[in-house]
C-alpha positions as protocol buffer text, in pm:
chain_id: "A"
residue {
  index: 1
  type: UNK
  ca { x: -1050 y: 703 z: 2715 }
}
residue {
  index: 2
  type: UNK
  ca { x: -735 y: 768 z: 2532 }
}
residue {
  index: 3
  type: UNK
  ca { x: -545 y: 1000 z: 2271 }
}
residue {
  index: 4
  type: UNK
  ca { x: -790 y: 1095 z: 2004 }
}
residue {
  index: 5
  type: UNK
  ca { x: -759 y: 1379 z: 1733 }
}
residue {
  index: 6
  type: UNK
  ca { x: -1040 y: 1572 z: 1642 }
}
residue {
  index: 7
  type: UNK
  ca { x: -1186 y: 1867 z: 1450 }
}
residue {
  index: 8
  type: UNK
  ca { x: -1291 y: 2206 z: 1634 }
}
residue {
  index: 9
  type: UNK
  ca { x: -1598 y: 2416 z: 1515 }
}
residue {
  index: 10
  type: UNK
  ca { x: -1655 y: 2756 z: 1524 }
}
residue {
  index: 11
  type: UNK
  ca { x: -1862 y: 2783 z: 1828 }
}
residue {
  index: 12
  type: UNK
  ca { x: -1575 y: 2605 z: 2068 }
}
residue {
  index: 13
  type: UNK
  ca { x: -1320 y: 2731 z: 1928 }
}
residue {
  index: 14
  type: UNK
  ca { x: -1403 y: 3079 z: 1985 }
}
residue {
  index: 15
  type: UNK
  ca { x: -1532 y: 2982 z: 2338 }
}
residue {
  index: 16
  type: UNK
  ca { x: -1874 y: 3051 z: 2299 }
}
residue {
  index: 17
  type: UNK
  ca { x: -1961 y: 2716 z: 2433 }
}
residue {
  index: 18
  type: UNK
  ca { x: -1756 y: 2768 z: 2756 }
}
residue {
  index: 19
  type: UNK
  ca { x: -1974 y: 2879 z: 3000 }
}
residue {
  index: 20
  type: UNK
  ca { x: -2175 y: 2632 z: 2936 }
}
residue {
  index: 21
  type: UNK
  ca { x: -1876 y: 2340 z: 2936 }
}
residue {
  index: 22
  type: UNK
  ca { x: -1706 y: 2469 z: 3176 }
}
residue {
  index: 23
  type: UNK
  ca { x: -1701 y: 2144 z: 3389 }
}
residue {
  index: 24
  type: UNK
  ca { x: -1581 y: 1939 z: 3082 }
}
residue {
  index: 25
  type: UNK
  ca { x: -1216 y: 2020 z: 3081 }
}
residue {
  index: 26
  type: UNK
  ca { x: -1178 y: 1900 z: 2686 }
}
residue {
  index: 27
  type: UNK
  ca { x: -1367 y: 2212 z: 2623 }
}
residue {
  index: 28
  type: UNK
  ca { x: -1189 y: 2447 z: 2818 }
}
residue {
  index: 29
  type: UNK
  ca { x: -907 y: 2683 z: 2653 }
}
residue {
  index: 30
  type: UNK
  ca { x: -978 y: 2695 z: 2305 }
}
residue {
  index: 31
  type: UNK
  ca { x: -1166 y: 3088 z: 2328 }
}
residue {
  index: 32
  type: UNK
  ca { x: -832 y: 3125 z: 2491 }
}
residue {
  index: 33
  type: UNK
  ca { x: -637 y: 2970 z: 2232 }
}
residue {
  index: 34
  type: UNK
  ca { x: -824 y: 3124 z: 1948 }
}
residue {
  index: 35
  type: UNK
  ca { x: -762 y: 3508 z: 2099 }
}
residue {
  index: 36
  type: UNK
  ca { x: -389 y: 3433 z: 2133 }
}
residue {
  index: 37
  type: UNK
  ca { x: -297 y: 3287 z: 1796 }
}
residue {
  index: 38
  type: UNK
  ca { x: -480 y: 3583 z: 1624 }
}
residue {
  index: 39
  type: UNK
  ca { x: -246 y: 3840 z: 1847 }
}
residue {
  index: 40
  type: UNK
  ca { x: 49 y: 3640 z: 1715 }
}
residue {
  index: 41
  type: UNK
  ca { x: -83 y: 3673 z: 1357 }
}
residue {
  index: 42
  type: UNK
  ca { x: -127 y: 3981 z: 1351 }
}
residue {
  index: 43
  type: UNK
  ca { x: 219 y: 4072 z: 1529 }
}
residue {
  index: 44
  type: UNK
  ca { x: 378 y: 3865 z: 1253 }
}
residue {
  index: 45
  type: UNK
  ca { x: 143 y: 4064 z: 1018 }
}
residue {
  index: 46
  type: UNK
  ca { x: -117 y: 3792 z: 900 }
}
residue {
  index: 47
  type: UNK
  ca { x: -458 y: 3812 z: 875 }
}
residue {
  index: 48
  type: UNK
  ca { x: -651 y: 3663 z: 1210 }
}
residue {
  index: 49
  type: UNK
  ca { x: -821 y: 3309 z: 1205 }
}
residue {
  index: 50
  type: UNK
  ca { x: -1166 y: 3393 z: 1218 }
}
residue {
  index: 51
  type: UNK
  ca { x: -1335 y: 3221 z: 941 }
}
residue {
  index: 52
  type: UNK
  ca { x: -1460 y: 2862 z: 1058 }
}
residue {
  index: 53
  type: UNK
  ca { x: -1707 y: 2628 z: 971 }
}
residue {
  index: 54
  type: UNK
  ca { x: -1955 y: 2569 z: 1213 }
}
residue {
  index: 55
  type: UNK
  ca { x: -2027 y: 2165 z: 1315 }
}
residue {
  index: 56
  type: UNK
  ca { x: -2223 y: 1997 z: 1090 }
}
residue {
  index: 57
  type: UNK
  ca { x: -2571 y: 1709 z: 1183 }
}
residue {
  index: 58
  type: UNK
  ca { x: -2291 y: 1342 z: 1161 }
}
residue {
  index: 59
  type: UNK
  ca { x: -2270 y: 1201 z: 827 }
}
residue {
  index: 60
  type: UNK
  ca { x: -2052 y: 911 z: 776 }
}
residue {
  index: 61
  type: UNK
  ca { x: -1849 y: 931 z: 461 }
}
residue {
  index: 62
  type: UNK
  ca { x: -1895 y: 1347 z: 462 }
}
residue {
  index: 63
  type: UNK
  ca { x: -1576 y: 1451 z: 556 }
}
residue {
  index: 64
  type: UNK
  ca { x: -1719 y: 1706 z: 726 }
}
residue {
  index: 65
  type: UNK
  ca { x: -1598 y: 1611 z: 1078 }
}
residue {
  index: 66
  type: UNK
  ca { x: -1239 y: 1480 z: 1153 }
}
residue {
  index: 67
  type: UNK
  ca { x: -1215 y: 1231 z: 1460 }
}
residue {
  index: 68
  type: UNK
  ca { x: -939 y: 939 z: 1490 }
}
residue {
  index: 69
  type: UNK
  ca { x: -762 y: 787 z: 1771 }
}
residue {
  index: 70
  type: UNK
  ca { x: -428 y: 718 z: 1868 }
}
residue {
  index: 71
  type: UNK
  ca { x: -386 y: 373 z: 1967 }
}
residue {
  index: 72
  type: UNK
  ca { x: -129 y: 206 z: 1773 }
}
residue {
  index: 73
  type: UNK
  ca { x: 221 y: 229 z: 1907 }
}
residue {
  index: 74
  type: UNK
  ca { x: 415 y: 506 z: 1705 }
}
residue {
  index: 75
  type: UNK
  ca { x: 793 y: 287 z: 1721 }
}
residue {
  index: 76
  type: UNK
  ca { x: 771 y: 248 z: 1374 }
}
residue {
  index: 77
  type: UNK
  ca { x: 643 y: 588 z: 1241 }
}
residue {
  index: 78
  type: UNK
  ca { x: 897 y: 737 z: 1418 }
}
residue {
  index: 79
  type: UNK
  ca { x: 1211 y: 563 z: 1309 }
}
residue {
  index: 80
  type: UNK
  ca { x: 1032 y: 623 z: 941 }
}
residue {
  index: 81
  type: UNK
  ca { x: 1048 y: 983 z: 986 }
}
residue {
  index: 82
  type: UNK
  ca { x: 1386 y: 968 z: 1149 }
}
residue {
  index: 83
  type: UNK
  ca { x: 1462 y: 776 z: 815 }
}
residue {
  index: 84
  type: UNK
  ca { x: 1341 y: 977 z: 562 }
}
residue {
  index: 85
  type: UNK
  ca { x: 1294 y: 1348 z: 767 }
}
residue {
  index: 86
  type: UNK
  ca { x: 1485 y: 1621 z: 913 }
}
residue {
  index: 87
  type: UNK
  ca { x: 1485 y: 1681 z: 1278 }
}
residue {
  index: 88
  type: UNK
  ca { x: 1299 y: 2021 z: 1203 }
}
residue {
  index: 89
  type: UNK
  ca { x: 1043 y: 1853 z: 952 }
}
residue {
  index: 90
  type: UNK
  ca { x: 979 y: 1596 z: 1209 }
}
residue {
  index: 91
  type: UNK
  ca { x: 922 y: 1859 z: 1417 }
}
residue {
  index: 92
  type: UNK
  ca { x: 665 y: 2059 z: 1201 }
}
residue {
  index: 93
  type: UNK
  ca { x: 489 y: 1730 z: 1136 }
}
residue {
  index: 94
  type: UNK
  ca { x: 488 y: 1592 z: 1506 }
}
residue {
  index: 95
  type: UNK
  ca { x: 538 y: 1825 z: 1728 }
}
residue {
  index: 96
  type: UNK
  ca { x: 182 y: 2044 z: 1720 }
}
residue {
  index: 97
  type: UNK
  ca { x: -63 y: 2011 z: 1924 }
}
residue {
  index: 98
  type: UNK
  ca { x: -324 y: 2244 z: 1706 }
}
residue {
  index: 99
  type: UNK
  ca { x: -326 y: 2190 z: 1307 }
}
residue {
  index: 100
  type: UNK
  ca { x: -455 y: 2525 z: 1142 }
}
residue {
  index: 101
  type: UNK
  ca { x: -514 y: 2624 z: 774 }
}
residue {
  index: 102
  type: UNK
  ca { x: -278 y: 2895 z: 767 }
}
residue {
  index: 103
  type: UNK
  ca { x: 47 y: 2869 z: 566 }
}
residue {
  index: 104
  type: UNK
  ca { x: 325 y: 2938 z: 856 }
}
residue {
  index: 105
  type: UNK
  ca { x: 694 y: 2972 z: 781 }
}
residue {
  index: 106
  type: UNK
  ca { x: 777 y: 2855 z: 1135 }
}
residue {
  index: 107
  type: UNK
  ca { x: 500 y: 2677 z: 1419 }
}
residue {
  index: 108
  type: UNK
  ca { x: 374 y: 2915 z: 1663 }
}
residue {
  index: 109
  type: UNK
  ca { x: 452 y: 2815 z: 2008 }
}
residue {
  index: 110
  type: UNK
  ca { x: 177 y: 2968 z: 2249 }
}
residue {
  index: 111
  type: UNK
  ca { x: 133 y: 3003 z: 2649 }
}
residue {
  index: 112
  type: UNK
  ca { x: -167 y: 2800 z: 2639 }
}
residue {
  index: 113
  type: UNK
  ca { x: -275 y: 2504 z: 2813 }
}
residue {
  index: 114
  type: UNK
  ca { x: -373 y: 2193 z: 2545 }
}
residue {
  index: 115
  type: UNK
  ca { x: -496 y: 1868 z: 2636 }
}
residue {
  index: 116
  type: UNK
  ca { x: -176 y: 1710 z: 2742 }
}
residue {
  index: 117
  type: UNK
  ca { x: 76 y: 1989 z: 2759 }
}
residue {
  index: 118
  type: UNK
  ca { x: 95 y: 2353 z: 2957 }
}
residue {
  index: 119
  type: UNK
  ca { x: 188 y: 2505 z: 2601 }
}
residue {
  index: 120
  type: UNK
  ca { x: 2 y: 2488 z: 2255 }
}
residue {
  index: 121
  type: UNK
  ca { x: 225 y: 2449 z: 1964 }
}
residue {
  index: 122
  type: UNK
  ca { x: 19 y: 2553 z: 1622 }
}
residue {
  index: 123
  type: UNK
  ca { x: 135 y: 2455 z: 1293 }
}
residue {
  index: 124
  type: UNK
  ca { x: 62 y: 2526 z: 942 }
}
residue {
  index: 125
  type: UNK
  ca { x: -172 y: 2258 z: 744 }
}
residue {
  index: 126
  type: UNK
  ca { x: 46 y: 2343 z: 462 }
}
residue {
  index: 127
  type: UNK
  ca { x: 363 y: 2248 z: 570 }
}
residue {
  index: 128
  type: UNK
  ca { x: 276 y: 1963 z: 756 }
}
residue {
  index: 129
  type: UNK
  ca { x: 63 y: 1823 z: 467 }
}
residue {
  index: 130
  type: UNK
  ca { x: 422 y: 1890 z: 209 }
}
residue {
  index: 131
  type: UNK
  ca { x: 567 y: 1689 z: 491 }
}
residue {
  index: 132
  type: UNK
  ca { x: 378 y: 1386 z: 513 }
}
residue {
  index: 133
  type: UNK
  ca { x: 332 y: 1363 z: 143 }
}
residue {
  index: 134
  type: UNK
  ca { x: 624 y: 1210 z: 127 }
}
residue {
  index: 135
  type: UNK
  ca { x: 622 y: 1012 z: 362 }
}
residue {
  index: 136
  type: UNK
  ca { x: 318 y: 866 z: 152 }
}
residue {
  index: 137
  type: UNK
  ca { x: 481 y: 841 z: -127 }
}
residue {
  index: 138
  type: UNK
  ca { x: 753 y: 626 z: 12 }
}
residue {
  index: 139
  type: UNK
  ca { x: 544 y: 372 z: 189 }
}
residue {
  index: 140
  type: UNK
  ca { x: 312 y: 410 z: -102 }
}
residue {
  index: 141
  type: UNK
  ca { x: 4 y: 408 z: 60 }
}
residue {
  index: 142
  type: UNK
  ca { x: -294 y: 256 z: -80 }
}
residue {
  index: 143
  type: UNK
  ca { x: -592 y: 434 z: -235 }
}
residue {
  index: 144
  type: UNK
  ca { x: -807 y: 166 z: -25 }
}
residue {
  index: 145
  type: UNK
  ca { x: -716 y: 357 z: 303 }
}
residue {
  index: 146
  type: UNK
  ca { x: -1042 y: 585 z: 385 }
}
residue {
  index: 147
  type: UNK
  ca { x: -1086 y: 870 z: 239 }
}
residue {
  index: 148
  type: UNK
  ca { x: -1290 y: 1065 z: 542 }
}
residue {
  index: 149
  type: UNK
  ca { x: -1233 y: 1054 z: 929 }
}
residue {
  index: 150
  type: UNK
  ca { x: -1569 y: 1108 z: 1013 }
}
residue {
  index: 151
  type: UNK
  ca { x: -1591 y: 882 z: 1288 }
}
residue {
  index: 152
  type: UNK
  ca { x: -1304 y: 685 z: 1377 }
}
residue {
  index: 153
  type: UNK
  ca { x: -1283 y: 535 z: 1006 }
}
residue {
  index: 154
  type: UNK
  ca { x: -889 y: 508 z: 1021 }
}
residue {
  index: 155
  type: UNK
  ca { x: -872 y: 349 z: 1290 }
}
residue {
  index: 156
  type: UNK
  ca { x: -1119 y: 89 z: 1232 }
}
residue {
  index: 157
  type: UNK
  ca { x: -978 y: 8 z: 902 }
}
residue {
  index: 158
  type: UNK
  ca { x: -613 y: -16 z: 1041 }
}
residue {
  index: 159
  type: UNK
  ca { x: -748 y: -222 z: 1380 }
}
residue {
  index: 160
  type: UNK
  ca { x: -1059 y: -454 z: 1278 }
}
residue {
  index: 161
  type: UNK
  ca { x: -1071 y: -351 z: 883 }
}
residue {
  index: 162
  type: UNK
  ca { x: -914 y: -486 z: 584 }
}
residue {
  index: 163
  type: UNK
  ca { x: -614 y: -346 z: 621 }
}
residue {
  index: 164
  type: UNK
  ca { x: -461 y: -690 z: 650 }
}
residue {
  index: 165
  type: UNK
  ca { x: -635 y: -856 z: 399 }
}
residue {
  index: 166
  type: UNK
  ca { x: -519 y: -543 z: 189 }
}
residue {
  index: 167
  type: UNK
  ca { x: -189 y: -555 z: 244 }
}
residue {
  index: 168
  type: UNK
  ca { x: -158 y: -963 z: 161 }
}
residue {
  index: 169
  type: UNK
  ca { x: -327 y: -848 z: -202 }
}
residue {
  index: 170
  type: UNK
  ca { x: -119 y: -520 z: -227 }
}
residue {
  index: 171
  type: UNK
  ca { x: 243 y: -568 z: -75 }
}
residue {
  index: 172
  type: UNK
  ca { x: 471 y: -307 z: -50 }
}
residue {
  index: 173
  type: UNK
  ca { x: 637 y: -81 z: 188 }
}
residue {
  index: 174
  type: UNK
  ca { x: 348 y: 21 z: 340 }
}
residue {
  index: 175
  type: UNK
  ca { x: 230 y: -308 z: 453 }
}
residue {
  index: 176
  type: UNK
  ca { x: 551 y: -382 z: 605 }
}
residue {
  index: 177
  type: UNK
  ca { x: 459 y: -144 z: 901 }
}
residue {
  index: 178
  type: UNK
  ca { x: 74 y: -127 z: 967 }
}
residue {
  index: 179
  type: UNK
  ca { x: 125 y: 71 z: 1256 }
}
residue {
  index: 180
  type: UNK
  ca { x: 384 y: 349 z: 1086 }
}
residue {
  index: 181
  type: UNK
  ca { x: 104 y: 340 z: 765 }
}
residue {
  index: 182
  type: UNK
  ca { x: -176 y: 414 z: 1019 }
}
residue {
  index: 183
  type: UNK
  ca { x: -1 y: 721 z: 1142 }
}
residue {
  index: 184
  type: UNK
  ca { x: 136 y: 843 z: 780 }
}
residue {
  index: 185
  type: UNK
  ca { x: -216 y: 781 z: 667 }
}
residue {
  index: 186
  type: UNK
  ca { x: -361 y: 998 z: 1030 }
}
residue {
  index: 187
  type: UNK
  ca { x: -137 y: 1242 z: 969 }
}
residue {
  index: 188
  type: UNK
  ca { x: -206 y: 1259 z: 581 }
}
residue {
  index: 189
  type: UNK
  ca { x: -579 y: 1284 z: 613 }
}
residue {
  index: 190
  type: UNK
  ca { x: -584 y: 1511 z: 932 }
}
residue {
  index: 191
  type: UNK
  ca { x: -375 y: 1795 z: 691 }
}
residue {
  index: 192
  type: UNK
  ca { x: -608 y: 1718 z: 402 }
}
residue {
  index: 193
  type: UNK
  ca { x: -894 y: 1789 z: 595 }
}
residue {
  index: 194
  type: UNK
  ca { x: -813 y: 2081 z: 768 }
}
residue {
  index: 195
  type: UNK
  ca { x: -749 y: 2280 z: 447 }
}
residue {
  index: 196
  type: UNK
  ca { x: -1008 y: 2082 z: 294 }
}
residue {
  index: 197
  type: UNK
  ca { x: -1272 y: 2230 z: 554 }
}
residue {
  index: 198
  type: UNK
  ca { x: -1125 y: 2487 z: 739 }
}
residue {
  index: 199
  type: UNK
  ca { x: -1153 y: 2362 z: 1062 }
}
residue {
  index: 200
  type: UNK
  ca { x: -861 y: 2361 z: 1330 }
}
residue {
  index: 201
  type: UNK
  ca { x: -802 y: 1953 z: 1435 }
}
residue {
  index: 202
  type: UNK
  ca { x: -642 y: 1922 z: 1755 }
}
residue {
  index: 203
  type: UNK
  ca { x: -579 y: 1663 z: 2056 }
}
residue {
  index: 204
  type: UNK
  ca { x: -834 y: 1570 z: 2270 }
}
């Protein structure tokens, strides 16, 4: 159990596996989801999201699925971004519940149920990834953090990895804060890999 973040293939997110799920609630609403956010594209006169990878056979180290969870406490992340952020950029980079890679001026706020909340708040991979950028740049994360998030890799290397033994050998802002680093490093890789692959990540 808990918060995790995860990618979406084609198949579920156009709903093609609901009648099938239908007694697995983390499956349910996402052929909803899918049909609303292309009405509000188009009214705002974008191009629909219909081009999506399908799910891949597991590879660790592929980057070709996206699945982390939440279980440090975010204290620290968030006084960094209250730090170093605007209200409305910690917004864009906090607030969605459904990362897309489509560029969007504003997030798109729709009435449909997500995991956790009655509404689904979509955001652009591009803005949020301009967002967090800096964020890595200030705690200057490492280039040891994983690359991938194939299968929990962030969070082992933040929980039971070297990211301890990593921070004794590389000081620096980053290491002052595991926790905040995990979450500027989640954030970080879940923008990079939704443009990356094209695949929505949301809550689950």
């Amino acid at each position: 159990m808990g918060v995790y973040l995860v990618s979406v293939g084609a198949r579920e997110w156009f709903g093609e596996d609901e009648d099938e799920d239908q007694e697995d609630e983390d499956q349910v609403g996402f052929g909803e989801l899918a049909s609303a956010l292309n009405a509000e594209l188009l009214r705002r006169g974008l191009p629909p999201y219909t081009s999506l990878p399908e799910e891949t056979p597991f590879v660790r180290g592929s980057g070709m699925a996206f699945e982390e969870k939440l279980i440090p406490p975010m204290d620290g992340f968030t006084e960094l971004c209250r730090a170093h952020l605007s209200q409305e950029e910690t917004d864009t980079l906090c607030g969605w519940s459904a990362l897309v890679p489509i560029s969007l001026d504003e997030e798109i706020c729709l009435p449909v149920e997500s995991g956790y909340t009655d509404e689904t708040m979509v955001a652009g991979a591009p803005q949020v990834l301009a967002i967090v950028e800096r964020l890595a740049r200030i705690v200057d994360l490492p280039p040891e953090i994983p690359a991938t998030s194939d299968n929990l890799d962030l969070t082992m290397w933040f929980r039971d990895g070297p990211a301890k033994d990593t921070a004794a050998a590389r000081p620096g802002p980053w290491a002052e804060d595991l926790d905040a680093a995990f979450y500027v490093a989640l954030y970080l890789r879940a923008a990079q890999f939704v443009l990356r692959r094209g695949s929505p990540v949301v809550y689950s």
